[in-house]
Amino acid sequence: MKNKIYGNEGASIVIALVFFLICAVIGSVVLTAASINAKAVVTHRQTQQAEYTVTSAAQTIVDQIVPTTVVWKDSNNPPKIEIPVKGPVLMQQLWTTTNLQDLWNVHKSQSETPYTLPTLLKIKVSDSSGSSKYEELEVYAQFSVDRDFNITVKLSSEEDINKPAAYKEVVTVQCIPTYNNAGRLEKCEWKNAVITKASDV
């Protein structure tokens, strides 16, 4: 019978390879976790910046909407309004450049579809993001007026208002109407605005 020869000269190499594989797996897991965490931090920062920017733009819109009063002068269709409109500059411009006939048609027909201004308003917001260098960020606003002259402003960091964005907000302002004894609308007032986060982000 032949004698079997035993030796352990290669055992250290096997152990070293196993140890190397374990370290490689652990290193890979750590790098993956770090990469995911870094992406999460960047995404959170971008979302937070978008929130601050859109919120700042929304507050600017509020300051340019309320308080405003529009007085209807006659019973024409549509009735003329007193110029200048009593309110911030933005509302003065909107009420003097908007097609009153379209607004009045929505009101008289009690249409469920509000009148939407054909052009978007672009708002530039300065943001330092914690650094000394300021950057101008753009927010887009879409104005619409419903049959009761309530105003809704959709704000988004995307030029396409209906496109998903990092953050969106909506400004709503209820109209307070005044009617005469004959039931004719004489005056519209906008006093209080509400800012809410949009649900279709």
Short mmCIF file of C-alpha atoms in Angstrom, two decimals:
data_model
loop_
_atom_site.label_atom_id
_atom_site.label_comp_id
_atom_site.label_asym_id
_atom_site.label_seq_id
_atom_site.Cartn_x
_atom_site.Cartn_y
_atom_site.Cartn_z
CA MET A 1 0.00 0.00 0.00
CA LYS A 2 1.23 3.43 -0.96
CA ASN A 3 1.75 6.00 1.78
CA LYS A 4 -0.32 9.27 1.40
CA ILE A 5 1.63 12.44 1.74
CA TYR A 6 -0.05 15.37 3.54
CA GLY A 7 1.11 18.99 3.39
CA ASN A 8 -0.22 22.45 4.32
CA GLU A 9 2.03 24.61 2.17
CA GLY A 10 -0.97 26.01 0.11
CA ALA A 11 -3.34 26.56 3.02
CA SER A 12 -2.21 30.15 3.63
CA ILE A 13 -2.95 31.08 0.00
CA VAL A 14 -6.50 29.71 0.23
CA ILE A 15 -7.10 31.56 3.49
CA ALA A 16 -5.76 34.77 1.96
CA LEU A 17 -8.06 34.40 -1.08
CA VAL A 18 -11.10 33.79 1.14
CA PHE A 19 -10.20 36.81 3.27
CA PHE A 20 -9.75 38.92 0.13
CA LEU A 21 -13.15 37.86 -1.21
CA ILE A 22 -14.84 38.71 2.09
CA CYS A 23 -13.18 42.14 2.15
CA ALA A 24 -14.18 42.73 -1.49
CA VAL A 25 -17.83 41.87 -0.76
CA ILE A 26 -17.90 44.09 2.33
CA GLY A 27 -16.23 46.92 0.40
CA SER A 28 -18.73 46.60 -2.42
CA VAL A 29 -21.66 46.77 0.02
CA VAL A 30 -20.19 49.82 1.77
CA LEU A 31 -19.58 51.64 -1.54
CA THR A 32 -23.11 50.86 -2.76
CA ALA A 33 -24.63 52.13 0.49
CA ALA A 34 -22.49 55.28 0.34
CA SER A 35 -23.50 55.90 -3.28
CA ILE A 36 -27.21 55.49 -2.48
CA ASN A 37 -26.87 57.79 0.52
CA ALA A 38 -25.06 60.41 -1.53
CA LYS A 39 -27.78 60.34 -4.22
CA ALA A 40 -30.45 60.63 -1.51
CA VAL A 41 -28.69 63.65 -0.02
CA VAL A 42 -28.45 65.34 -3.45
CA THR A 43 -32.10 64.58 -4.23
CA HIS A 44 -33.21 65.91 -0.83
CA ARG A 45 -31.16 69.06 -1.33
CA GLN A 46 -32.61 69.63 -4.80
CA THR A 47 -36.16 69.06 -3.53
CA GLN A 48 -35.57 71.38 -0.59
CA GLN A 49 -34.14 74.07 -2.88
CA ALA A 50 -37.13 73.70 -5.21
CA GLU A 51 -39.50 74.00 -2.24
CA TYR A 52 -37.82 77.18 -0.96
CA THR A 53 -37.73 78.69 -4.46
CA VAL A 54 -41.36 77.96 -5.34
CA THR A 55 -42.56 79.06 -1.90
CA SER A 56 -40.69 82.34 -2.26
CA ALA A 57 -42.25 82.88 -5.70
CA ALA A 58 -45.70 82.05 -4.30
CA GLN A 59 -45.31 84.67 -1.59
CA THR A 60 -44.24 87.19 -4.22
CA ILE A 61 -47.41 86.40 -6.18
CA VAL A 62 -49.55 86.86 -3.07
CA ASP A 63 -47.99 90.26 -2.43
CA GLN A 64 -48.83 91.23 -6.03
CA ILE A 65 -52.46 90.03 -5.89
CA VAL A 66 -53.95 91.17 -2.60
CA PRO A 67 -55.55 93.40 -1.67
CA THR A 68 -57.24 94.32 -4.96
CA THR A 69 -60.60 95.85 -5.83
CA VAL A 70 -62.24 95.91 -9.28
CA VAL A 71 -65.29 98.14 -9.77
CA TRP A 72 -67.67 97.43 -12.67
CA LYS A 73 -68.87 100.71 -14.16
CA ASP A 74 -71.95 99.77 -16.21
CA SER A 75 -74.20 96.93 -17.30
CA ASN A 76 -72.68 96.35 -20.72
CA ASN A 77 -71.60 92.89 -21.80
CA PRO A 78 -68.92 92.83 -20.56
CA PRO A 79 -69.14 95.84 -18.25
CA LYS A 80 -66.19 98.21 -18.20
CA ILE A 81 -64.05 98.52 -15.11
CA GLU A 82 -62.71 101.59 -13.38
CA ILE A 83 -59.11 102.35 -14.28
CA PRO A 84 -56.73 102.29 -12.53
CA VAL A 85 -57.59 99.13 -10.64
CA LYS A 86 -57.09 99.55 -6.90
CA GLY A 87 -54.37 97.08 -6.04
CA PRO A 88 -50.77 95.98 -6.64
CA VAL A 89 -49.14 96.61 -10.02
CA LEU A 90 -49.43 93.01 -11.21
CA MET A 91 -53.20 92.94 -10.74
CA GLN A 92 -53.53 96.33 -12.42
CA GLN A 93 -51.68 94.97 -15.45
CA LEU A 94 -53.68 91.72 -15.52
CA TRP A 95 -57.03 93.48 -15.42
CA THR A 96 -56.09 96.02 -18.07
CA THR A 97 -54.53 93.53 -20.51
CA THR A 98 -56.83 90.51 -20.01
CA ASN A 99 -59.73 89.96 -22.40
CA LEU A 100 -62.66 90.96 -20.19
CA GLN A 101 -65.11 89.47 -22.66
CA ASP A 102 -63.67 85.99 -22.10
CA LEU A 103 -63.78 86.45 -18.32
CA TRP A 104 -67.34 87.71 -18.44
CA ASN A 105 -68.44 84.82 -20.66
CA VAL A 106 -67.17 82.31 -18.10
CA HIS A 107 -69.02 84.21 -15.36
CA LYS A 108 -72.33 84.58 -17.21
CA SER A 109 -72.40 81.00 -18.53
CA GLN A 110 -71.34 79.61 -15.12
CA SER A 111 -68.89 77.40 -16.98
CA GLU A 112 -67.01 74.76 -15.00
CA THR A 113 -63.91 75.53 -17.07
CA PRO A 114 -62.06 78.58 -15.75
CA TYR A 115 -60.53 81.25 -17.96
CA THR A 116 -56.78 80.65 -18.14
CA LEU A 117 -54.39 83.37 -19.17
CA PRO A 118 -52.68 82.35 -22.40
CA THR A 119 -49.18 83.26 -21.24
CA LEU A 120 -47.13 82.08 -18.27
CA LEU A 121 -45.60 84.49 -15.81
CA LYS A 122 -41.91 83.90 -15.22
CA ILE A 123 -40.61 84.76 -11.75
CA LYS A 124 -36.92 84.98 -10.97
CA VAL A 125 -35.88 84.11 -7.43
CA SER A 126 -32.38 84.72 -6.03
CA ASP A 127 -30.97 81.84 -4.00
CA SER A 128 -27.53 81.47 -2.43
CA SER A 129 -27.91 77.80 -1.37
CA GLY A 130 -25.71 78.49 1.62
CA SER A 131 -22.89 79.99 -0.43
CA SER A 132 -21.82 83.56 -1.07
CA LYS A 133 -22.67 83.31 -4.78
CA TYR A 134 -26.30 84.06 -5.61
CA GLU A 135 -28.07 82.20 -8.38
CA GLU A 136 -31.24 83.27 -10.16
CA LEU A 137 -33.79 80.45 -10.29
CA GLU A 138 -36.91 80.58 -12.43
CA VAL A 139 -40.44 79.68 -11.37
CA TYR A 140 -43.38 79.62 -13.77
CA ALA A 141 -46.89 80.75 -12.82
CA GLN A 142 -50.18 80.11 -14.60
CA PHE A 143 -53.18 82.31 -13.75
CA SER A 144 -56.79 81.23 -14.09
CA VAL A 145 -60.09 82.84 -13.05
CA ASP A 146 -63.24 80.80 -12.45
CA ARG A 147 -66.91 81.69 -12.95
CA ASP A 148 -67.05 83.41 -9.53
CA PHE A 149 -63.87 85.41 -10.25
CA ASN A 150 -61.84 83.34 -7.78
CA ILE A 151 -58.18 83.39 -8.79
CA THR A 152 -55.93 80.33 -8.92
CA VAL A 153 -52.20 80.52 -9.61
CA LYS A 154 -50.25 77.30 -10.26
CA LEU A 155 -46.51 77.58 -9.66
CA SER A 156 -43.84 75.13 -10.80
CA SER A 157 -40.11 74.97 -11.41
CA GLU A 158 -40.96 73.45 -14.81
CA GLU A 159 -42.10 75.62 -17.73
CA ASP A 160 -44.69 72.98 -18.56
CA ILE A 161 -47.04 73.50 -15.60
CA ASN A 162 -48.67 70.08 -16.11
CA LYS A 163 -45.35 68.24 -16.13
CA PRO A 164 -44.19 66.54 -12.89
CA ALA A 165 -41.73 68.74 -11.01
CA ALA A 166 -39.65 68.62 -7.85
CA TYR A 167 -42.09 70.94 -6.14
CA LYS A 168 -45.31 72.76 -6.99
CA GLU A 169 -47.58 75.13 -5.14
CA VAL A 170 -50.99 76.67 -5.73
CA VAL A 171 -52.13 80.14 -4.69
CA THR A 172 -55.89 80.58 -4.37
CA VAL A 173 -57.68 83.87 -3.73
CA GLN A 174 -61.43 83.99 -3.19
CA CYS A 175 -63.39 86.82 -4.74
CA ILE A 176 -65.73 88.78 -2.46
CA PRO A 177 -68.49 90.17 -4.73
CA THR A 178 -70.79 93.11 -4.12
CA TYR A 179 -74.17 93.31 -5.89
CA ASN A 180 -76.62 96.22 -6.16
CA ASN A 181 -80.38 96.04 -5.48
CA ALA A 182 -81.00 94.91 -9.05
CA GLY A 183 -78.65 91.96 -8.61
CA ARG A 184 -75.96 93.43 -10.87
CA LEU A 185 -72.33 92.79 -9.96
CA GLU A 186 -70.77 96.08 -8.89
CA LYS A 187 -67.49 95.19 -7.27
CA CYS A 188 -65.01 92.36 -6.76
CA GLU A 189 -62.50 92.28 -3.93
CA TRP A 190 -59.60 89.92 -3.29
CA LYS A 191 -58.26 90.15 0.24
CA ASN A 192 -56.86 86.86 1.51
CA ALA A 193 -54.69 84.35 -0.33
CA VAL A 194 -53.99 80.73 0.57
CA ILE A 195 -50.81 78.88 -0.44
CA THR A 196 -50.94 75.08 -0.63
CA LYS A 197 -48.66 72.35 -1.94
CA ALA A 198 -49.90 70.93 -5.24
CA SER A 199 -50.95 67.28 -5.18
CA ASP A 200 -49.72 66.46 -8.71
CA VAL A 201 -45.99 66.91 -8.09
#
